[in-house]
GROMACS .gro file of C-alpha atoms in nm:
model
  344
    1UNK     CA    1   1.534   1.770  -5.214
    2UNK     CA    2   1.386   2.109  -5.043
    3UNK     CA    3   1.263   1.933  -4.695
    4UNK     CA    4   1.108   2.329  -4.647
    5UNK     CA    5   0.854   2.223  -4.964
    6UNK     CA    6   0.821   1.879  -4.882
    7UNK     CA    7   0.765   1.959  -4.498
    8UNK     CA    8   0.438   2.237  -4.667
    9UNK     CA    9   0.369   1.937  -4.910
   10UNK     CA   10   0.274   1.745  -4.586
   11UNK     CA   11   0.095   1.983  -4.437
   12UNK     CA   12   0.361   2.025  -4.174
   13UNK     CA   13   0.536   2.386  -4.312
   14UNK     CA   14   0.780   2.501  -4.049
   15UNK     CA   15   0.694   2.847  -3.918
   16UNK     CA   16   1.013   2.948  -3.796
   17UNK     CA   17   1.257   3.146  -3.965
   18UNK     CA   18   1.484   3.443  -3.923
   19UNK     CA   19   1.265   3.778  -3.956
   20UNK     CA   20   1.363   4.031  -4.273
   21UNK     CA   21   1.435   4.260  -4.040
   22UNK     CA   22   1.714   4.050  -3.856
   23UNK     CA   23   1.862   3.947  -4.206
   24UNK     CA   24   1.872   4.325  -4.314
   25UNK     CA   25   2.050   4.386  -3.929
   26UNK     CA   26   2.268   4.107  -3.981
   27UNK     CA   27   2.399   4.211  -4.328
   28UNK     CA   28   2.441   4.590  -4.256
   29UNK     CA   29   2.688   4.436  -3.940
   30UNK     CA   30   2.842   4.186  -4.164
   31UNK     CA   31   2.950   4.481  -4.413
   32UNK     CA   32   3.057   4.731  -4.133
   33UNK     CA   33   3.281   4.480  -4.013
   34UNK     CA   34   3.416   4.386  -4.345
   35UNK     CA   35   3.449   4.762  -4.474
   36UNK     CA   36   3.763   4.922  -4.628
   37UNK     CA   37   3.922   4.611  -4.740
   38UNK     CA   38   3.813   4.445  -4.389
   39UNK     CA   39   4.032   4.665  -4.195
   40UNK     CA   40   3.818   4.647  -3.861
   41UNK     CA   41   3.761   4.303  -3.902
   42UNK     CA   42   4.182   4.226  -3.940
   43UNK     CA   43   4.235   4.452  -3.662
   44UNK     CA   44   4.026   4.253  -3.439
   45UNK     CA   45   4.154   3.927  -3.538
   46UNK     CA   46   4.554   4.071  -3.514
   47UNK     CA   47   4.429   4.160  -3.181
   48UNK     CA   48   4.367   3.832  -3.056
   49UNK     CA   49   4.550   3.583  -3.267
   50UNK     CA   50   4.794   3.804  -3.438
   51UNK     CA   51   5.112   3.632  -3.277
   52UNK     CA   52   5.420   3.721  -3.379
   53UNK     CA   53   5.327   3.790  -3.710
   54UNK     CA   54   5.338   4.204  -3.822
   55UNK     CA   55   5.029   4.343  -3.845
   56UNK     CA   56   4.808   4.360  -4.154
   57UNK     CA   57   4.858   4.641  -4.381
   58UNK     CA   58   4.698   4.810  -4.705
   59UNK     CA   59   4.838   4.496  -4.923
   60UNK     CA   60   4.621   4.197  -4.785
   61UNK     CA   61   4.541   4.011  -5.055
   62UNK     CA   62   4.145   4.002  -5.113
   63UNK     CA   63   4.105   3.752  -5.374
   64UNK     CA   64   3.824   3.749  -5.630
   65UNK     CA   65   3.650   3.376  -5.548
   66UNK     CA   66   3.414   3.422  -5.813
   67UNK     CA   67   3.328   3.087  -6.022
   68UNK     CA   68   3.041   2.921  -6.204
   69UNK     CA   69   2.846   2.699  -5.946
   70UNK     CA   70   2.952   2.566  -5.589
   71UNK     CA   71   3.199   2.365  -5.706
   72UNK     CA   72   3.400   2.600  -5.923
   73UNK     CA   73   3.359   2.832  -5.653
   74UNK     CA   74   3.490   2.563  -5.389
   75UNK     CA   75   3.784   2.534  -5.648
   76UNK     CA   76   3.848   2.861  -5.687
   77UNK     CA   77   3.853   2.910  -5.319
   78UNK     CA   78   4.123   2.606  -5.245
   79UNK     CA   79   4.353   2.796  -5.560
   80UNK     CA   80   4.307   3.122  -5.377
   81UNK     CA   81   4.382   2.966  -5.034
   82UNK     CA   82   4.741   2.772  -5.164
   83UNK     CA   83   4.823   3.121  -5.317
   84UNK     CA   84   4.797   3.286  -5.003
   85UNK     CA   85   4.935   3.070  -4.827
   86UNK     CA   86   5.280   3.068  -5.079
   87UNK     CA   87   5.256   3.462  -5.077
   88UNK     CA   88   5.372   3.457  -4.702
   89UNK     CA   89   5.147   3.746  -4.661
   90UNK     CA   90   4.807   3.791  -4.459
   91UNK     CA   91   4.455   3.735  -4.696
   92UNK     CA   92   4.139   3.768  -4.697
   93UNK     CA   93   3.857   3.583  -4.775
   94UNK     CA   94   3.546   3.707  -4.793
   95UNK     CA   95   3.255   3.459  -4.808
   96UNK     CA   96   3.467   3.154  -4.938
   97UNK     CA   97   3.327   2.809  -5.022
   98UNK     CA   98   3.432   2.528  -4.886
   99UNK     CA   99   3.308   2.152  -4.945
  100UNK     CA  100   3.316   1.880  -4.712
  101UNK     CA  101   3.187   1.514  -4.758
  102UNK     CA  102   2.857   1.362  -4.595
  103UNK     CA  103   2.785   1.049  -4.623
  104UNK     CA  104   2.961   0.993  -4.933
  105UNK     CA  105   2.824   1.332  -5.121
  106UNK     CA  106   2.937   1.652  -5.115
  107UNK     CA  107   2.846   1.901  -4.900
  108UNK     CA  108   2.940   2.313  -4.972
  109UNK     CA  109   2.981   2.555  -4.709
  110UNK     CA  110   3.006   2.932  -4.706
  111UNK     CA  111   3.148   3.107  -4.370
  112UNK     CA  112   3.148   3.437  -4.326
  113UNK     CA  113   3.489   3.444  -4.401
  114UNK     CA  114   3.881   3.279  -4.356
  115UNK     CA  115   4.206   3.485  -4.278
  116UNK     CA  116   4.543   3.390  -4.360
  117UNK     CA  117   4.811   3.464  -4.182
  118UNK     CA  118   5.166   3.507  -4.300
  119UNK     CA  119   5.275   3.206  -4.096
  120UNK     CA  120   5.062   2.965  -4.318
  121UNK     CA  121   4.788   2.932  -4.045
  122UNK     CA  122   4.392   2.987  -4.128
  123UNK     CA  123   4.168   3.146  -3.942
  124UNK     CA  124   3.808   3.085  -3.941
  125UNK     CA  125   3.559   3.399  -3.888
  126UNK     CA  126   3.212   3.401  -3.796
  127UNK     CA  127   3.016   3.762  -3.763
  128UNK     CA  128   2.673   3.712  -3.599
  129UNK     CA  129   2.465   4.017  -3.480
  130UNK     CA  130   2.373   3.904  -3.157
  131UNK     CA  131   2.524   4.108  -2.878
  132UNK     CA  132   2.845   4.072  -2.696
  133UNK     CA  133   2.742   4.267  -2.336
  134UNK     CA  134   3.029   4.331  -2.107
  135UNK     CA  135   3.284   4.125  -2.336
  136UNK     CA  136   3.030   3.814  -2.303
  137UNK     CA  137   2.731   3.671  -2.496
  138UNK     CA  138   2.418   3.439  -2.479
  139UNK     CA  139   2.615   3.062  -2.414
  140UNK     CA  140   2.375   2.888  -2.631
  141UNK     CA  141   2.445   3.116  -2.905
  142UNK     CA  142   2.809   3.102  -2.906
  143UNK     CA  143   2.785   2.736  -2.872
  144UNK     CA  144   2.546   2.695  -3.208
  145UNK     CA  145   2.853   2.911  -3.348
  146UNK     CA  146   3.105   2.735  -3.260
  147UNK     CA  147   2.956   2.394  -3.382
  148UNK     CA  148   2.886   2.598  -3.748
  149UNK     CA  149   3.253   2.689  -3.722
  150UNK     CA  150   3.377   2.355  -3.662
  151UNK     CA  151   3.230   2.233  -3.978
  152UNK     CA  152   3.405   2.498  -4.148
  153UNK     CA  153   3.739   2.403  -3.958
  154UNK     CA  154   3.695   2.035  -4.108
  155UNK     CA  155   3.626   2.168  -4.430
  156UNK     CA  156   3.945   2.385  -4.442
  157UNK     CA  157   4.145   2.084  -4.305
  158UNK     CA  158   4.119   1.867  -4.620
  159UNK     CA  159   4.248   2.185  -4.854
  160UNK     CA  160   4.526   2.214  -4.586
  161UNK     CA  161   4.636   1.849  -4.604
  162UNK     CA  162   4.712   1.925  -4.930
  163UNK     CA  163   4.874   2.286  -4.933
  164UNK     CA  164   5.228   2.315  -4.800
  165UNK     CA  165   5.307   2.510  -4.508
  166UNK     CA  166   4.923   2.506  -4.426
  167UNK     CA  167   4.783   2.465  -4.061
  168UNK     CA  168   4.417   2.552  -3.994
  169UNK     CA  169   4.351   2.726  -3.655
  170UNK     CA  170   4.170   2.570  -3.367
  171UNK     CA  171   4.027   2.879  -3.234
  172UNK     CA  172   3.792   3.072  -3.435
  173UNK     CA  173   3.708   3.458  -3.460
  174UNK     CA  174   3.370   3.533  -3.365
  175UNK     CA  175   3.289   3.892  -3.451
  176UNK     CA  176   2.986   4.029  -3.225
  177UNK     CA  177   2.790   4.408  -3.179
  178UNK     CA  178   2.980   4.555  -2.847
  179UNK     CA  179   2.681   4.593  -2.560
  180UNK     CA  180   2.397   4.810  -2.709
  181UNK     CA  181   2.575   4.945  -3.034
  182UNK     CA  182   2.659   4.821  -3.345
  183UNK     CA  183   3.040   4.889  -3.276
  184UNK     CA  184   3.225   4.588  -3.364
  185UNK     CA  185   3.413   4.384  -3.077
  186UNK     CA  186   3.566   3.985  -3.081
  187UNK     CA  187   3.631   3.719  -2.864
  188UNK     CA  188   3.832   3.400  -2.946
  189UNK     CA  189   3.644   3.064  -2.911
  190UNK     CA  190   3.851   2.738  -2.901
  191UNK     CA  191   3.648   2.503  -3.092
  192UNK     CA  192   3.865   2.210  -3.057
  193UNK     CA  193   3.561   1.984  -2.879
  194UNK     CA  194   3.311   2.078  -3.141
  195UNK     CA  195   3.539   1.923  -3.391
  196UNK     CA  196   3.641   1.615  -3.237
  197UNK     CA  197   3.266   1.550  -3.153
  198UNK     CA  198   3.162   1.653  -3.535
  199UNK     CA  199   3.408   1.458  -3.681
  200UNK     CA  200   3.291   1.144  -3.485
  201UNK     CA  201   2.916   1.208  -3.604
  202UNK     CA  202   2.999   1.242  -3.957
  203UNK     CA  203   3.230   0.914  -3.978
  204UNK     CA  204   2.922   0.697  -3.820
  205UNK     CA  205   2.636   0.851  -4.050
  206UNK     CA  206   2.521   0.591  -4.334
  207UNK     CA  207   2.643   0.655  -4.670
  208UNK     CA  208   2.369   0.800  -4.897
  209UNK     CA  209   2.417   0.510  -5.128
  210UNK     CA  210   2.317   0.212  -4.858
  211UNK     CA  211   2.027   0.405  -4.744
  212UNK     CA  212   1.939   0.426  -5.130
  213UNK     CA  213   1.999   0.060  -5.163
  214UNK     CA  214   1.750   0.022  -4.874
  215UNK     CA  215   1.436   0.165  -5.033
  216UNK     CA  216   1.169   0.010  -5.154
  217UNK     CA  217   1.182   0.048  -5.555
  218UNK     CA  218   1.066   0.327  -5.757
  219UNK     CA  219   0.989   0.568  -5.458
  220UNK     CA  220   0.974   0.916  -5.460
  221UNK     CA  221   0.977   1.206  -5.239
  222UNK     CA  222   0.860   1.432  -5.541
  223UNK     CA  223   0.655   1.727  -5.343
  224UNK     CA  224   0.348   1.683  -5.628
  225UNK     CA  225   0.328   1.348  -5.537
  226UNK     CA  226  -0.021   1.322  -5.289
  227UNK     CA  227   0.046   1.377  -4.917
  228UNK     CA  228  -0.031   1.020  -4.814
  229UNK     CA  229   0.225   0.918  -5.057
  230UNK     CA  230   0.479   1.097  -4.875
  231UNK     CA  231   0.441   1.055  -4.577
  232UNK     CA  232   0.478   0.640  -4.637
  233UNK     CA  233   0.807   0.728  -4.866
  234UNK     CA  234   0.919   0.930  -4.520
  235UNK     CA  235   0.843   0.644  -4.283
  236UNK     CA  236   1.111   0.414  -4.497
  237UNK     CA  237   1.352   0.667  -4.388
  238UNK     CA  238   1.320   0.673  -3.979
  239UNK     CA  239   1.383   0.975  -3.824
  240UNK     CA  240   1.637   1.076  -3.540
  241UNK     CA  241   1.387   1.349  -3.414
  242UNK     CA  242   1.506   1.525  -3.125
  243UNK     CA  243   1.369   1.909  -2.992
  244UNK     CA  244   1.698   2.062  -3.141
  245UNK     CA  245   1.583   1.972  -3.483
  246UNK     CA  246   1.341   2.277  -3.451
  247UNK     CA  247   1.592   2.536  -3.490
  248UNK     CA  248   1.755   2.348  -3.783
  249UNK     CA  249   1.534   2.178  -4.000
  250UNK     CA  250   1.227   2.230  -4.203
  251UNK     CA  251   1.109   1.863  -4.153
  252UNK     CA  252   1.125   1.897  -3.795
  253UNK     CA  253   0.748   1.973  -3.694
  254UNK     CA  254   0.640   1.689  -3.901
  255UNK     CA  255   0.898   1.440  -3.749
  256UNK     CA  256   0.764   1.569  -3.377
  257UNK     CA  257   0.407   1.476  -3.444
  258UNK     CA  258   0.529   1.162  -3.570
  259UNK     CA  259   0.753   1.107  -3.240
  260UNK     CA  260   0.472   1.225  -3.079
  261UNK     CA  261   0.161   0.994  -3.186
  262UNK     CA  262   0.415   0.708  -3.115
  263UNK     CA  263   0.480   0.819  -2.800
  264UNK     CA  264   0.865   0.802  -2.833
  265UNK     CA  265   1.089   0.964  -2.577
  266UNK     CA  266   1.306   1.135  -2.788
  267UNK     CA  267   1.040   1.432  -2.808
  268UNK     CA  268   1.153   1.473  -2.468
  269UNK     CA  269   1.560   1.546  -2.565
  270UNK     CA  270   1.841   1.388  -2.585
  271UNK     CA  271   1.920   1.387  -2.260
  272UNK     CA  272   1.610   1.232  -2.134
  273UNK     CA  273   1.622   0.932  -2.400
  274UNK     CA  274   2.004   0.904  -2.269
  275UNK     CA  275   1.878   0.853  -1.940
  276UNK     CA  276   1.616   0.628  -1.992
  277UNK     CA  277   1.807   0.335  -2.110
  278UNK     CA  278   1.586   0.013  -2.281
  279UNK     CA  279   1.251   0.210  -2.234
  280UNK     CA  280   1.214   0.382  -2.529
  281UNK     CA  281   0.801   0.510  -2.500
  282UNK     CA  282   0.648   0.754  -2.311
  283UNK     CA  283   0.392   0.478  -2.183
  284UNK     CA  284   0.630   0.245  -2.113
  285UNK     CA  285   0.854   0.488  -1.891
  286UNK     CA  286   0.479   0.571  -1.681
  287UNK     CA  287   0.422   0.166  -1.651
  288UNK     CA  288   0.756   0.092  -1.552
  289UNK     CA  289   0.713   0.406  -1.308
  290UNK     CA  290   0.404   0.245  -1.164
  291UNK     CA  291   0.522  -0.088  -1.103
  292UNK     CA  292   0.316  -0.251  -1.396
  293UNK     CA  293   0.653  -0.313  -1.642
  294UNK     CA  294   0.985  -0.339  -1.654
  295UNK     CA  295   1.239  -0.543  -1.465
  296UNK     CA  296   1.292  -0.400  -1.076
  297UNK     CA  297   1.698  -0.473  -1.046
  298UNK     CA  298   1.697  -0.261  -1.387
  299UNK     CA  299   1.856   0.040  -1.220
  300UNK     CA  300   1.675   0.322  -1.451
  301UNK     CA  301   1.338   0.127  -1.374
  302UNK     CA  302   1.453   0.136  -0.972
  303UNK     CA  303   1.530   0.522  -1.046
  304UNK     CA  304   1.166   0.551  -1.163
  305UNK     CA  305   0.987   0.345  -0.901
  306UNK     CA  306   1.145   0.571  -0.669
  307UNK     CA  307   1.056   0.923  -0.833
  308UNK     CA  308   0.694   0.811  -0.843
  309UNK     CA  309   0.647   0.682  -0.445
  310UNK     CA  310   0.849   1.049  -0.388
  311UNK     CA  311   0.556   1.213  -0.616
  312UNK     CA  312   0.292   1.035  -0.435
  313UNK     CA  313   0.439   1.104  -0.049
  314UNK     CA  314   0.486   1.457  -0.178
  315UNK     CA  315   0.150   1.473  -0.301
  316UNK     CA  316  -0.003   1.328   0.014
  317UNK     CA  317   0.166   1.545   0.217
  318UNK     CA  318   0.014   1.857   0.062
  319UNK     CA  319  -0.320   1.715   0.068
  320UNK     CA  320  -0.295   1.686   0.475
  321UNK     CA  321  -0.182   2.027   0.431
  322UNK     CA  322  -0.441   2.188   0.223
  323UNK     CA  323  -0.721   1.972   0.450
  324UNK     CA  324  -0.527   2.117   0.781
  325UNK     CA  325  -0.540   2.493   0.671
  326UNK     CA  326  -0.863   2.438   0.541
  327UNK     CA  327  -1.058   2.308   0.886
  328UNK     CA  328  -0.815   2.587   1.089
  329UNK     CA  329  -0.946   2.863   0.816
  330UNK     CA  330  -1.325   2.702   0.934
  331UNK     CA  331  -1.268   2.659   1.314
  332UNK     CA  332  -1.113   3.066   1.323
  333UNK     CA  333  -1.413   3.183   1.081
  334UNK     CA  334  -1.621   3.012   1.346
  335UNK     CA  335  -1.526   3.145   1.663
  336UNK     CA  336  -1.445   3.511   1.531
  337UNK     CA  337  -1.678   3.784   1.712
  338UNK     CA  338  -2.004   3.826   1.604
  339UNK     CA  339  -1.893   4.200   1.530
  340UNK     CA  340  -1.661   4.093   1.315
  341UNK     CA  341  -1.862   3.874   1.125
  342UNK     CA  342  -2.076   4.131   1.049
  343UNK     CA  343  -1.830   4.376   0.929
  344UNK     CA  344  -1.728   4.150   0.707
   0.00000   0.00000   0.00000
């Protein structure tokens, strides 16, 4: 299912998306870095996680991972990775595919690329085009890397279970512009947490096949089916809608408005709906604020009951204000010279 031409079937078409321009930026990087045989790109790496091994020569090994499909291509990739990694030699990979189960189907992934080392470790890659300025970048931006290049790290891990001598790397390769230019320059990002935290996520989702099992008979989400018709096949499939899900998925604006007309917190973030405990509406968080709901030795409902009576004493307290300035504004206009009045 394409949720990008089910969200326009809807009527809820997501209008983000990475400008032609910034694709056409991002590639030209991508093949800088990865000219002559990936030279700069193994320099950088041997740089920073090079170890004790020599450094990379003429005669890394650049595989062809060329197959029919994602799977033969995921195939070809674990072959090419278990030759490596018998070769003793350094490799690599350019644009391999790697597949990785999600609740209970297959999932393929393509990172930007994987290095092996002669010491039987791999090395995970990512190349983005944002700017590293003085040897740092944008947090948020490194962090949405690092999460993509967990994934990739749990991918590799099930290839390396079964490959001898095998160890997959815990700190990743991100390859970034230097400052202003389109130089080339790295940094090492341990991405340890990421995994641990995706690893958790993906063993509680819901198989594909139970949430299957749990749908009413004979429905569809077939775009050509009439709007209303999807929309009711959507709401047997709740949504986890949170502000993040902008960036990442094309389903996300129509999710919002639904979180939205039901006035459920978690269009305010995560973070808000962790806070909030038991009250799960917007309305309900305002009654509970004003002392209509909710139980007072609840401790989030205490925390709210306080924020408001802090609003209104604020509130009060700049009304005084506003009325002082106001009559001292009218009682200096009044006794100003009658000069000066009529200069002004």
């Amino acid at each position: 299912m394409d949720k990008g031409v089910l969200a326009t079937a809807l009527g809820s078409p997501a209008p983000f998306g990475q400008s032609q321009f910034a694709f056409m930026r991002g590639n030209a990087f991508e093949a800088k870095v990865k000219a002559d045989g990936g030279a700069e790109l193994l320099r950088l790496l041997y740089e920073r996680l090079g170890g004790s091994s020599p450094a990379p020569g003429p005669d890394v090994a650049t595989p062809d991972l060329s197959a029919a499909g994602p799977e033969g291509r995921a195939a070809r990739t674990a072959l090419a990775l278990r030759e490596a990694t018998a070769a003793g030699g350094w490799a690599l990979l350019d644009h391999p595919m790697l597949a990785l189960e999600v609740a209970g189907s297959p999932a393929y992934l393509e990172p930007d690329a994987v290095v092996v080392h002669p010491d039987g470790r791999w090395t995970v890659v990512e190349i983005k085009s944002f700017p590293m300025i003085d040897a740092s970048a944008d947090a948020s931006k490194v962090g949405a890397a690092a999460r993509q290049a967990a994934v990739y790290v749990l991918a590799l891990e099930r290839v390396a279970a079964v490959t001898a001598g095998a160890e997959v790397g815990q700190r990743v390769l991100l390859v970034c512009p230097k400052d202003f230019s389109n130089l080339p320059t790295a940094s090492v990002v341990d991405v340890r947490k990421q995994r641990a935290v995706t690893r958790r996520q993906l063993a509680r989702l819901t198989r594909i096949e139970e949430i299957a099992a749990g749908l009413p008979e004979g429905m569809t989400f077939d775009p050509a089916c009439p709007s209303e018709e999807l929309d009711a096949a959507l709401a047997a499939v709740p949504p986890a809608y949170a502000p993040e899900c902008l960036a990442a998925c094309e389903l996300a604006f129509h999710c919002r408005a639904k979180s939205r007309a039901e006035g459920a917190v978690e269009a305010l973030g995560r973070s808000v709906r962790g806070e909030l405990g038991g009250l799960t509406t917007v309305a309900g968080v305002l009654a509970a604020a004003a002392g209509k709901e909710g139980d007072p030795a609840d401790p989030t409902v205490a925390a709210l009951r306080r924020a408001a009576a802090l609003r209104a004493e604020a509130l009060e307290s700049s009304a005084v204000l506003r009325a002082g300035a106001r009559e001292a504004a009218a009682v200096a206009g009044a006794a100003a010279p009658e000069g000066a009045a009529a200069c002004r």
